[in-house]
Coordinates of C-alpha atoms and ligand atoms in Angstrom, one line a residue:
M1 CA 3.3 5.1 -9.2
C2 CA 5.3 2.9 -11.5
G3 CA 6.1 -0.6 -11.6
I4 CA 9.9 -1.0 -12.9
I5 CA 12.2 -4.1 -13.1
G6 CA 15.6 -5.2 -14.6
F7 CA 17.5 -8.6 -15.1
T8 CA 21.0 -9.4 -16.6
G9 CA 22.2 -12.9 -16.3
N10 CA 22.5 -16.2 -17.9
I11 CA 18.8 -17.3 -18.8
P12 CA 16.4 -15.2 -21.7
V13 CA 15.7 -11.9 -20.0
Q14 CA 12.2 -11.5 -22.0
D15 CA 10.1 -13.4 -20.0
I16 CA 11.6 -12.3 -16.5
L17 CA 10.7 -8.7 -17.6
L18 CA 7.3 -9.2 -19.2
D19 CA 6.1 -11.9 -16.4
G20 CA 8.2 -9.4 -13.4
L21 CA 5.3 -6.7 -14.5
Q22 CA 2.5 -8.6 -14.5
R23 CA 3.4 -8.7 -10.9
L24 CA 4.3 -5.3 -10.4
E25 CA 1.2 -4.0 -13.0
Y26 CA -0.6 -3.0 -9.7
R27 CA 1.8 -0.5 -8.8
G28 CA 0.9 1.0 -12.1
Y29 CA -0.9 0.0 -15.7
D30 CA -1.9 3.0 -18.0
S31 CA 0.9 1.3 -20.0
A32 CA 4.1 -0.9 -20.1
G33 CA 7.7 -1.9 -22.0
I34 CA 10.8 -2.9 -22.1
A35 CA 14.1 -2.6 -23.5
Y36 CA 16.5 -5.0 -24.1
F37 CA 20.7 -6.0 -26.0
K38 CA 19.3 -7.3 -29.4
E39 CA 22.3 -7.4 -30.2
E40 CA 26.1 -6.5 -29.0
Q41 CA 25.9 -3.2 -29.4
H42 CA 21.7 -2.4 -30.3
I43 CA 18.9 -1.6 -27.9
S44 CA 15.5 -3.2 -28.8
L45 CA 13.0 -1.6 -27.7
R46 CA 9.0 -2.4 -27.4
K47 CA 6.2 -0.3 -25.3
T48 CA 2.4 0.1 -25.7
A49 CA -0.2 2.4 -24.2
G50 CA -2.3 -0.7 -22.5
K51 CA -1.7 -3.8 -19.8
V52 CA 1.6 -5.9 -19.9
A53 CA -0.4 -8.5 -21.6
D54 CA -0.6 -5.6 -24.7
L55 CA 2.3 -5.8 -24.5
R56 CA 3.8 -9.2 -24.5
A57 CA 1.9 -9.3 -27.6
I58 CA 4.5 -6.8 -29.7
C59 CA 6.8 -9.2 -28.7
D60 CA 10.0 -11.1 -30.4
D61 CA 8.6 -14.9 -29.9
N62 CA 11.9 -16.1 -30.3
N63 CA 14.1 -13.2 -28.2
S64 CA 17.2 -14.7 -26.6
S65 CA 17.7 -12.0 -25.1
V66 CA 19.8 -11.7 -21.8
C67 CA 20.2 -8.5 -20.3
G68 CA 17.2 -5.7 -20.4
I69 CA 15.3 -3.1 -18.6
G70 CA 10.9 -3.0 -18.4
H71 CA 8.1 -0.5 -16.9
T72 CA 4.7 -1.2 -15.9
R73 CA 3.4 2.7 -16.5
W74 CA 1.1 5.6 -14.0
A75 CA 0.6 8.7 -15.4
T76 CA 2.7 11.8 -13.8
H77 CA 3.7 13.8 -16.7
G78 CA 1.9 13.1 -19.5
G79 CA -0.9 12.1 -21.2
V80 CA -2.0 7.6 -21.8
S81 CA -0.1 7.3 -24.9
N82 CA 2.8 4.7 -26.6
V83 CA 5.5 7.9 -26.9
N84 CA 5.0 7.8 -23.8
A85 CA 5.2 4.6 -22.2
H86 CA 8.9 3.4 -20.6
P87 CA 11.4 2.8 -21.9
H88 CA 12.8 6.4 -23.0
R89 CA 16.0 6.4 -25.9
V90 CA 18.1 9.2 -25.5
G91 CA 21.2 8.1 -28.5
K92 CA 23.4 5.3 -26.6
V93 CA 20.7 5.4 -23.3
A94 CA 17.7 3.5 -22.4
L95 CA 16.2 3.6 -19.1
I96 CA 13.2 3.6 -16.6
H97 CA 11.9 5.7 -13.5
N98 CA 9.6 6.0 -11.3
G99 CA 8.8 8.5 -9.2
I100 CA 9.4 12.8 -10.7
I101 CA 12.1 15.1 -11.8
E102 CA 10.2 18.5 -10.4
N103 CA 13.0 20.5 -12.6
Y104 CA 12.6 18.6 -15.7
H105 CA 11.4 22.2 -17.5
E106 CA 14.7 23.7 -16.7
L107 CA 17.0 20.5 -17.1
I108 CA 15.3 21.4 -21.1
E109 CA 16.4 24.7 -21.1
K110 CA 20.0 23.7 -19.8
F111 CA 20.6 21.0 -22.1
H112 CA 19.1 23.4 -24.8
L113 CA 16.9 20.2 -25.1
G114 CA 13.6 22.3 -26.9
G115 CA 11.7 20.5 -29.4
K116 CA 13.9 17.7 -29.7
L117 CA 12.2 15.7 -27.9
K118 CA 9.6 12.9 -28.6
S119 CA 7.4 13.2 -25.2
E120 CA 5.7 15.1 -22.9
T121 CA 7.8 13.0 -19.5
D122 CA 10.2 13.9 -17.9
T123 CA 11.5 10.2 -18.3
E124 CA 12.4 11.3 -21.4
V125 CA 14.6 14.5 -20.3
A126 CA 15.9 12.1 -18.5
A127 CA 17.7 10.0 -19.9
A128 CA 18.7 13.0 -22.5
V129 CA 20.3 14.6 -19.5
F130 CA 22.9 10.9 -18.9
E131 CA 23.6 11.0 -23.4
A132 CA 24.5 14.7 -23.2
L133 CA 26.4 13.7 -19.8
Y134 CA 27.8 10.2 -21.4
D135 CA 31.5 10.0 -22.7
G136 CA 31.6 6.4 -22.7
D137 CA 31.9 5.8 -18.8
P138 CA 28.2 5.5 -17.9
E139 CA 29.1 5.5 -13.7
E140 CA 30.4 8.9 -14.4
A141 CA 27.0 10.3 -16.5
I142 CA 25.1 8.9 -13.8
R143 CA 26.6 10.4 -11.3
R144 CA 26.9 14.5 -12.9
G145 CA 23.6 13.6 -14.3
V146 CA 21.5 12.6 -10.6
K147 CA 23.7 15.5 -9.1
L148 CA 20.8 18.5 -11.2
F149 CA 18.0 15.8 -10.6
K150 CA 15.7 17.9 -7.8
G151 CA 12.9 15.3 -6.9
S152 CA 12.3 10.9 -6.5
F153 CA 13.6 8.8 -8.7
A154 CA 14.4 4.7 -9.2
F155 CA 16.4 4.8 -12.5
C156 CA 17.1 1.9 -14.1
I157 CA 19.3 2.8 -16.6
L158 CA 21.0 0.8 -20.2
F159 CA 24.2 2.3 -22.2
A160 CA 24.6 0.8 -25.9
D161 CA 28.0 0.1 -25.6
H162 CA 27.9 -1.9 -22.6
P163 CA 26.3 -4.9 -23.5
G164 CA 25.2 -6.8 -20.4
E165 CA 25.4 -3.8 -18.4
V166 CA 22.6 -2.2 -16.4
Y167 CA 23.3 0.4 -13.7
A168 CA 20.9 1.7 -11.4
I169 CA 20.7 4.1 -8.4
R170 CA 16.9 5.8 -6.0
N171 CA 15.3 8.5 -4.1
V172 CA 13.2 8.3 -2.1
S173 CA 10.8 5.9 -4.8
P174 CA 11.5 2.6 -3.6
M175 CA 13.9 -0.2 -5.3
V176 CA 14.8 -3.5 -4.1
A177 CA 17.7 -5.8 -5.9
A178 CA 19.2 -8.9 -5.3
H179 CA 21.8 -11.8 -7.0
C180 CA 22.0 -15.7 -7.7
E181 CA 22.3 -18.0 -10.3
E182 CA 20.3 -16.5 -12.7
G183 CA 22.0 -13.3 -12.7
S184 CA 20.8 -10.0 -11.2
F185 CA 17.7 -8.3 -10.5
I186 CA 16.5 -5.3 -9.4
A187 CA 12.8 -3.7 -9.0
S188 CA 10.6 -1.8 -7.2
D189 CA 9.6 -4.9 -5.5
L190 CA 10.7 -7.8 -4.3
T191 CA 6.9 -9.5 -5.8
A192 CA 8.6 -9.0 -9.4
F193 CA 11.4 -12.0 -8.8
I194 CA 10.2 -13.6 -5.9
S195 CA 10.6 -16.9 -8.0
Y196 CA 14.1 -16.7 -8.2
S197 CA 15.4 -15.3 -4.6
N198 CA 13.4 -14.8 -1.9
R199 CA 16.8 -12.6 -0.2
Y200 CA 17.3 -8.7 -1.6
F201 CA 18.8 -5.7 -0.3
I202 CA 17.4 -2.6 -0.1
V203 CA 18.8 -0.1 -2.4
P204 CA 20.3 3.0 -0.3
E205 CA 19.6 6.0 -1.5
Y206 CA 22.1 8.1 -4.1
H207 CA 24.2 4.4 -4.1
L208 CA 25.0 3.6 -8.1
L209 CA 24.5 0.3 -8.8
K210 CA 26.4 -1.6 -11.9
M211 CA 24.6 -4.9 -12.7
T212 CA 26.3 -7.9 -14.6
P213 CA 25.5 -11.5 -15.3
D214 CA 28.3 -12.1 -12.9
G215 CA 26.9 -9.9 -9.3
I216 CA 26.4 -6.3 -8.2
T217 CA 28.8 -3.1 -7.4
M218 CA 27.6 -0.9 -5.6
A219 CA 29.0 2.9 -4.8
S220 CA 28.2 6.2 -3.6
L221 CA 27.7 9.6 -5.5
E222 CA 31.7 9.6 -3.9
G223 CA 32.8 6.4 -5.0
E224 CA 33.0 4.8 -1.4
T225 CA 32.4 1.1 -2.3
A226 CA 29.3 -0.1 -0.3
E227 CA 28.3 -4.0 0.7
P228 CA 24.7 -4.7 -0.3
E229 CA 23.1 -5.7 3.0
Y230 CA 20.2 -8.6 2.2
L231 CA 16.8 -9.1 3.8
E232 CA 14.8 -12.6 3.5
V233 CA 11.4 -12.6 3.5
D234 CA 9.5 -15.8 5.1
W235 CA 6.9 -16.2 1.5
D236 CA 7.4 -17.4 -1.7
V237 CA 5.7 -16.8 -5.1
T238 CA 2.6 -18.2 -4.4
A239 CA 2.2 -15.6 -1.9
A240 CA 2.3 -13.3 -5.2
Q241 CA -0.3 -15.3 -6.9
K242 CA -4.6 -15.6 -7.4
E243 CA -3.8 -19.6 -7.0
G244 CA -7.5 -20.5 -8.1
Y245 CA -8.8 -16.6 -6.9
A246 CA -10.5 -15.0 -9.6
H247 CA -8.8 -11.9 -8.4
F248 CA -6.1 -10.8 -6.1
M249 CA -8.6 -9.0 -3.6
L250 CA -11.1 -11.9 -3.0
K251 CA -8.1 -14.2 -2.3
E252 CA -6.8 -11.3 0.3
I253 CA -10.3 -11.3 1.6
N254 CA -9.9 -14.8 2.1
E255 CA -6.2 -14.7 4.0
Q256 CA -7.6 -12.1 6.9
P257 CA -7.5 -15.0 9.1
E258 CA -3.9 -15.9 8.5
A259 CA -2.9 -12.6 8.3
I260 CA -4.2 -11.2 11.6
S261 CA -2.8 -14.7 13.1
R262 CA 0.8 -14.5 12.1
T263 CA 0.9 -11.1 13.0
I264 CA -0.7 -11.3 17.0
V265 CA 0.7 -14.7 18.0
P266 CA 4.9 -14.1 17.5
R267 CA 3.9 -11.3 20.3
L268 CA 2.0 -13.3 22.7
A269 CA 4.4 -14.4 25.5
N270 CA 2.2 -16.3 28.2
G271 CA -1.1 -14.3 26.7
L272 CA 0.0 -10.7 27.2
P273 CA 1.6 -9.0 24.6
D274 CA 5.6 -8.7 24.1
F275 CA 7.5 -6.4 21.4
T276 CA 10.9 -7.5 23.2
E277 CA 11.3 -8.9 19.4
D278 CA 10.4 -6.3 17.7
G279 CA 13.1 -4.3 19.9
I280 CA 10.8 -2.1 21.7
D281 CA 10.9 -2.7 25.3
D282 CA 7.8 -1.2 28.2
S283 CA 10.2 2.2 28.0
F284 CA 8.7 3.3 24.8
F285 CA 5.3 3.1 26.5
E286 CA 5.8 4.5 29.2
D287 CA 5.8 8.9 30.1
C288 CA 3.2 9.5 27.2
S289 CA 1.6 12.4 26.9
D290 CA -0.4 11.8 23.9
I291 CA 0.0 9.8 20.7
T292 CA -0.6 11.2 17.1
I293 CA -1.8 8.4 14.4
V294 CA -0.6 9.5 10.6
A295 CA -1.4 7.7 7.9
C296 CA -3.2 7.9 3.7
G297 CA -6.5 6.6 3.5
T298 CA -7.0 3.5 4.0
A299 CA -3.8 2.9 6.7
M300 CA -5.4 6.3 8.3
H301 CA -9.0 4.5 8.5
A302 CA -7.2 1.9 10.5
G303 CA -5.8 4.1 12.6
L304 CA -9.2 6.0 13.7
V305 CA -9.8 2.8 15.1
G306 CA -6.5 2.1 16.9
K307 CA -7.6 6.1 18.5
S308 CA -10.9 5.4 19.1
L309 CA -9.8 2.0 21.0
L310 CA -7.2 4.2 22.6
Q311 CA -9.0 7.4 23.3
N312 CA -11.8 5.1 25.7
M313 CA -9.8 2.7 27.2
F314 CA -7.2 5.1 29.2
Q315 CA -8.4 8.7 28.1
I316 CA -4.7 9.7 26.7
P317 CA -5.1 12.6 24.6
V318 CA -5.6 10.7 20.4
T319 CA -5.2 12.4 17.7
V320 CA -5.3 11.1 13.7
A321 CA -3.9 13.2 10.9
I322 CA -3.6 12.2 7.1
A323 CA -0.5 12.9 6.4
S324 CA -0.5 14.8 3.7
E325 CA -2.2 17.5 6.1
F326 CA 0.1 16.5 9.2
R327 CA 3.7 17.3 6.9
Y328 CA 2.5 21.2 6.2
E329 CA 0.9 21.8 9.8
A330 CA 2.8 23.0 12.8
P331 CA 2.9 19.4 14.2
V332 CA 1.8 19.6 17.6
I333 CA 4.4 17.2 19.8
G334 CA 7.0 17.4 22.2
E335 CA 9.1 14.6 23.7
K336 CA 7.1 12.4 25.4
S337 CA 4.1 12.3 22.3
M338 CA 4.5 9.2 20.9
V339 CA 4.1 9.3 17.5
I340 CA 3.0 6.1 15.1
V341 CA 2.9 5.9 11.1
V342 CA 1.5 2.8 10.2
S343 CA 1.4 2.7 5.9
Q344 CA 1.4 -1.0 4.5
S345 CA 4.0 -0.8 1.8
G346 CA 6.0 1.7 3.7
E347 CA 6.4 3.7 0.5
T348 CA 3.7 6.1 1.1
I349 CA 6.0 9.6 0.2
D350 CA 3.4 12.0 2.8
T351 CA 4.0 9.5 5.4
L352 CA 7.4 9.7 4.9
E353 CA 7.4 13.3 4.7
A354 CA 4.9 13.3 8.1
L355 CA 7.6 10.6 9.8
K356 CA 10.4 12.8 9.5
L357 CA 9.2 16.0 10.9
A358 CA 7.5 13.4 14.1
N359 CA 11.3 12.9 14.2
R360 CA 13.0 15.7 14.6
Y361 CA 10.4 17.0 17.2
T362 CA 10.0 13.0 19.3
K363 CA 12.3 9.3 19.9
K364 CA 9.2 7.6 19.9
T365 CA 8.4 7.4 16.5
L366 CA 6.2 4.0 15.4
A367 CA 6.4 2.8 12.5
V368 CA 3.3 -0.1 11.1
V369 CA 3.7 -1.8 7.8
N370 CA 3.9 -4.6 5.8
V371 CA 6.5 -4.2 4.2
K372 CA 10.6 -5.2 5.3
G373 CA 12.8 -3.1 5.1
S374 CA 11.0 -0.4 3.2
S375 CA 11.6 3.0 3.9
I376 CA 9.4 4.2 6.2
A377 CA 9.9 1.1 8.2
R378 CA 13.9 2.5 7.6
E379 CA 13.3 6.4 9.1
S380 CA 11.5 4.9 12.5
N381 CA 13.1 5.0 15.6
Y382 CA 10.3 1.7 16.1
V383 CA 8.7 -1.1 13.6
L384 CA 6.0 -2.5 14.1
Y385 CA 5.8 -5.1 10.7
T386 CA 3.2 -6.2 10.4
H387 CA 3.0 -10.2 8.6
A388 CA 0.0 -9.6 6.1
G389 CA 2.0 -11.3 3.1
P390 CA 2.3 -9.2 0.4
E391 CA -0.6 -7.4 -0.7
I392 CA -1.0 -6.9 -4.7
A393 CA -5.0 -5.3 -4.7
V394 CA -5.2 -2.1 -5.3
A395 CA -7.8 -1.7 -2.9
S396 CA -6.2 -2.9 0.9
T397 CA -8.4 -5.3 2.7
K398 CA -5.5 -7.8 5.1
A399 CA -3.4 -4.6 5.8
Y400 CA -5.8 -3.1 7.0
T401 CA -7.4 -5.6 9.6
V402 CA -4.0 -6.5 10.6
Q403 CA -3.2 -2.5 11.6
V404 CA -6.0 -2.9 13.2
A405 CA -5.0 -5.6 15.3
T406 CA -1.7 -4.5 16.1
F407 CA -3.2 -1.9 17.2
F408 CA -5.4 -3.9 19.7
L409 CA -2.0 -5.2 21.5
L410 CA -0.4 -1.7 21.9
A411 CA -3.8 -0.6 23.8
V412 CA -2.7 -3.7 25.5
K413 CA 0.5 -2.8 26.1
L414 CA -0.3 0.7 27.0
G415 CA -2.7 -0.6 29.7
L416 CA -0.6 -2.6 31.4
V417 CA 2.7 -0.1 31.2
T418 CA 1.0 3.1 32.4
G419 CA -1.8 0.7 34.9
K420 CA -4.4 1.1 33.6
M421 CA -5.6 -1.7 32.8
T422 CA -5.3 -4.8 35.4
E423 CA -3.4 -8.6 33.8
K424 CA -7.0 -9.9 34.4
D425 CA -8.6 -7.9 32.0
A426 CA -5.5 -7.7 30.2
R427 CA -5.8 -11.4 29.1
A428 CA -9.0 -11.0 29.0
F429 CA -8.4 -8.9 25.7
V430 CA -6.0 -10.6 23.9
D431 CA -8.6 -13.8 24.9
N432 CA -10.8 -11.8 22.4
L433 CA -8.4 -11.1 20.5
Q434 CA -7.3 -15.1 20.0
R435 CA -11.1 -15.7 19.3
V436 CA -11.4 -13.0 16.1
P437 CA -9.5 -15.3 12.6
D438 CA -11.7 -18.0 13.3
V439 CA -14.6 -15.8 13.9
I440 CA -13.8 -14.0 10.1
R441 CA -13.7 -17.1 8.9
Q442 CA -17.3 -17.3 9.7
I443 CA -18.2 -14.4 7.9
L444 CA -15.9 -15.0 5.0
L445 CA -19.1 -18.5 5.0
T446 CA -21.0 -16.1 4.1
A447 CA -19.8 -14.6 0.9
D448 CA -22.7 -15.6 -1.0
D449 CA -25.5 -14.3 0.4
I450 CA -23.0 -10.8 1.0
E451 CA -22.6 -10.8 -3.1
E452 CA -26.6 -12.0 -3.5
L453 CA -27.7 -8.8 -1.1
T454 CA -24.6 -6.4 -3.5
Q455 CA -26.3 -7.2 -6.5
R456 CA -28.9 -4.4 -4.8
M457 CA -27.0 -2.3 -4.8
T458 CA -24.2 -1.7 -8.5
N459 CA -26.4 0.1 -10.1
A460 CA -26.6 3.4 -7.2
Q461 CA -25.1 6.7 -7.5
N462 CA -25.1 7.5 -4.6
T463 CA -24.6 5.3 -0.9
F464 CA -24.6 6.1 2.7
F465 CA -22.0 4.3 5.3
I466 CA -23.2 5.4 9.1
G467 CA -22.2 4.7 12.1
R468 CA -21.4 5.6 16.0
G469 CA -18.2 5.6 17.7
L470 CA -16.0 2.6 16.5
D471 CA -18.4 1.7 14.2
Y472 CA -18.1 5.6 11.9
S473 CA -15.1 4.7 11.9
L474 CA -15.7 1.5 10.2
A475 CA -18.5 3.0 8.5
M476 CA -15.4 5.6 7.0
E477 CA -13.4 2.4 5.5
G478 CA -17.3 0.8 4.1
A479 CA -17.1 3.7 2.4
L480 CA -13.8 4.0 0.8
K481 CA -13.8 1.0 -0.7
L482 CA -17.1 0.7 -2.2
K483 CA -15.8 4.6 -4.2
E484 CA -12.7 3.3 -4.9
I485 CA -13.6 -0.2 -6.2
S486 CA -16.8 0.3 -7.7
Y487 CA -16.8 3.9 -8.5
I488 CA -20.5 4.2 -7.1
H489 CA -20.3 7.2 -4.2
A490 CA -19.7 6.7 -1.1
E491 CA -20.2 8.8 2.3
A492 CA -19.0 7.3 6.4
Y493 CA -21.7 9.7 8.2
A494 CA -21.7 9.9 11.7
A495 CA -25.5 8.4 11.9
G496 CA -25.9 11.8 14.7
E497 CA -25.0 13.9 12.6
L498 CA -27.9 13.1 9.6
K499 CA -30.4 15.0 10.9
H500 CA -28.0 18.2 10.3
G501 CA -28.1 18.5 6.6
T502 CA -27.7 14.6 4.7
I503 CA -30.4 13.0 5.7
A504 CA -31.7 15.6 2.8
L505 CA -30.1 12.9 0.1
I506 CA -32.0 10.5 1.7
S507 CA -34.7 8.8 -0.9
E508 CA -36.2 5.9 -2.4
G509 CA -34.4 3.4 -2.3
V510 CA -30.9 5.2 -1.5
P511 CA -28.3 2.0 -0.3
V512 CA -28.0 3.2 3.3
I513 CA -25.6 0.7 5.3
S514 CA -26.3 1.3 8.7
I515 CA -23.7 -0.6 11.8
A516 CA -24.8 -1.0 15.1
N517 CA -22.2 -2.7 17.7
Q518 CA -21.5 -0.4 20.3
S519 CA -24.0 -1.0 23.0
H520 CA -23.5 2.6 24.2
V521 CA -24.7 4.1 21.1
Y522 CA -27.2 0.7 19.8
S523 CA -30.9 2.1 20.7
K524 CA -29.2 6.4 18.7
V525 CA -28.7 4.5 15.8
I526 CA -31.4 2.5 15.8
S527 CA -33.1 5.8 15.3
N528 CA -31.5 7.2 13.2
I529 CA -32.1 3.8 10.6
R530 CA -35.9 4.8 11.6
E531 CA -35.4 7.9 10.2
V532 CA -33.5 7.5 7.0
K533 CA -35.5 4.4 6.5
A534 CA -38.8 6.1 7.2
R535 CA -37.5 8.2 4.2
G536 CA -36.8 5.7 1.6
A537 CA -33.8 4.2 2.4
Y538 CA -33.0 0.4 1.1
V539 CA -31.2 -0.1 4.1
I540 CA -28.6 -3.2 5.5
L541 CA -27.3 -3.5 9.0
L542 CA -24.8 -5.3 10.7
S543 CA -25.7 -6.2 13.9
R544 CA -25.1 -9.2 16.8
D545 CA -28.9 -8.7 16.7
E546 CA -31.3 -12.2 17.0
K547 CA -33.3 -12.1 13.5
I548 CA -34.9 -8.7 13.6
S549 CA -38.4 -8.5 11.3
D550 CA -38.8 -4.9 12.0
P551 CA -39.2 -3.9 8.0
S552 CA -39.2 -0.1 9.6
I553 CA -35.4 -1.3 11.3
C554 CA -34.0 -2.7 7.6
D555 CA -34.2 -4.8 4.7
V556 CA -31.3 -6.2 5.2
Q557 CA -30.0 -7.2 8.4
L558 CA -26.3 -9.2 8.4
R559 CA -25.4 -10.6 12.0
I560 CA -21.9 -10.1 13.4
P561 CA -21.3 -12.5 15.2
D562 CA -21.4 -12.3 19.4
L563 CA -18.1 -9.8 20.8
P564 CA -17.4 -6.9 22.8
D565 CA -18.2 -4.7 20.7
A566 CA -14.6 -2.7 19.6
F567 CA -13.8 -7.0 18.4
T568 CA -16.8 -6.2 15.7
V569 CA -15.0 -4.2 13.8
F570 CA -12.9 -7.3 12.0
P571 CA -16.0 -8.9 11.3
S572 CA -17.6 -6.0 10.5
V573 CA -15.4 -4.8 8.1
V574 CA -14.8 -8.4 6.1
I575 CA -18.5 -7.4 5.0
L576 CA -18.1 -4.6 4.5
Q577 CA -15.1 -5.5 1.7
F578 CA -17.1 -7.6 0.2
I579 CA -20.0 -5.1 -0.5
A580 CA -17.1 -3.5 -2.4
Y581 CA -15.9 -6.2 -4.0
F582 CA -19.1 -7.6 -4.9
A583 CA -20.5 -3.9 -6.3
A584 CA -17.1 -3.5 -8.5
V585 CA -17.5 -7.3 -9.9
G586 CA -21.1 -7.1 -10.5
K587 CA -20.8 -4.3 -12.6
G588 CA -18.2 -5.6 -14.6
F589 CA -14.5 -3.3 -13.4
N590 CA -11.5 -5.6 -12.5
P591 CA -11.4 -3.9 -8.7
D592 CA -7.7 -5.4 -8.2
Q593 CA -7.3 -2.5 -11.1
P594 CA -9.5 0.1 -10.8
R595 CA -9.2 3.7 -13.0
N596 CA -6.6 6.3 -11.6
L597 CA -5.3 4.3 -8.4
A598 CA -2.0 2.5 -7.8
K599 CA -1.4 1.0 -5.2
S600 CA 0.9 2.8 -3.5
V601 CA 1.5 6.7 -3.2
T602 CA 4.9 7.4 -4.3
V603 CA 4.7 10.7 -5.5
E604 CA 3.6 13.5 -4.4
Ligands
AGP701 C1 -6.6 1.6 0.0 O1 -7.6 0.5 -0.5 C2 -6.0 2.8 -1.1 N1 -5.4 1.5 -2.3 C3 -5.0 3.5 -0.3 O2 -6.4 4.1 0.6 C4 -4.3 3.3 0.9 O3 -4.1 3.1 1.8 C5 -2.6 4.3 1.1 O4 -2.3 4.9 -0.3 C6 -2.3 4.3 1.9 O5 -1.0 3.4 1.6 P1 -0.4 3.1 2.7 O6 -0.6 1.9 2.9 O7 0.7 1.6 1.2 O8 0.3 3.6 3.1

């Protein structure tokens, strides 16, 4: 997944592109480049492997250009190199691309490009195709070209003899645009130009945009003019900046209390969940035979918590499916099935395609997404937006907790509608949910203690996260967090499974993060902990107990505030996020831009 940005207007473009790319760098950061109109009919390019800062270092200091495009790459076709960096230029065409042109080899043959290409990328092939079809009319060349492409794309395109104009078109890969007094902007997401406009529109698929300093025209491939449907966000540029935190991840961990409040409070009426403003009335929850939750990564882990909650509270069959698996299986979904897809970005391709599949079987599809107007939001029959604000760090933190909070609200609504939850119990449940932001604030104050104990882990080769029930679901999220930013191998294990093999891996000093907050299995987990402790493990215990001083149970206990079992997920996951963050920083890594990863997986 890559970051793209384009601008044409009445102020210098270079810093708009570079600053925008800096904000898009979480989408991909192995190389970067810009192209801009240097003179009337001449396009200049600057591009390099490395970070946006490396690109900035090779740019002109006094660049008066007011029209250009920029790209930050997460390599798919072709390795990380200067020549594979975008933009790519062929003849009069210069372009940037987010996506994958699956039939680019076929196009190399069709347009006899063999031996003429400089890079290994599908993007250069796209530029060559547009150039081959170009006879002075950019829109005609683009219309004819995209009809030949198979796969996903978001293109921004310059034509050397059309100075001041940026053209764009997308299929699957995200793109938003806006016109404001400074000119016309387009980008992968709003964070790139939020300092100029908090109004934007989603570029519809297969609609051709022509951007000039005076405005944006949009038309279908058939040439029918279309009007942009503008949206507005209530956050500003500071939300997309670190604001004094060392990393976005640390900022976003600390933003969780407010993110949860913004997500749940507007959906409470008279102390009970109310989704009227979301366009979801109680009938959506009636006559539901089963629930399937579909997502990827951390969003899928939030779904696991949702499953535990819904299934244990209401004995309704709940399945959690990994989207990339679900979409290629014969789904067991009927018209009374509810399918909940969860996605922070709303652009994860596997989750989007899984949703499209589910829509073929049931109308009860609900998307829990954090980005307004995202592809998944637009594809789903019902949408519940989480209000975490932009999540920039690749490692998802506040998105997870607001997704889990949303499942808590859904559980109460489902319980009330099905009569399986009394109003009294529902109110008590919501009261506990409203305590969560303050409970998380208590944990945030213990960051230094967690940093200190994490220092013992930074040299670990392997770590284990164990728990039972809800805590096992939580253990999965803790393991993923640690792996993806500290590169320490971690495995989440159902505590009761250890004796069936994995305990063989426990040796002196192996860190075992143990979560023991589910009362009905507490003593069992403690027994499992004693077993690993007896074999030399370094045990970090997350529990509500008063201080445990029994060395046969743990080396360190991190106290969880006294909440009902299910609600301990929230303070516990913040501790796990901190452990991952401090382990990564302790090893000298940048937790915001972990190797090989990108924020949203918009390509398969
Ligand atoms: C989470 O830390 C990861 N970055 C990743 O697993 C992420 O949760 C997953 O790719 C799903 O992304 P989405 O929520 O935007 O769909």
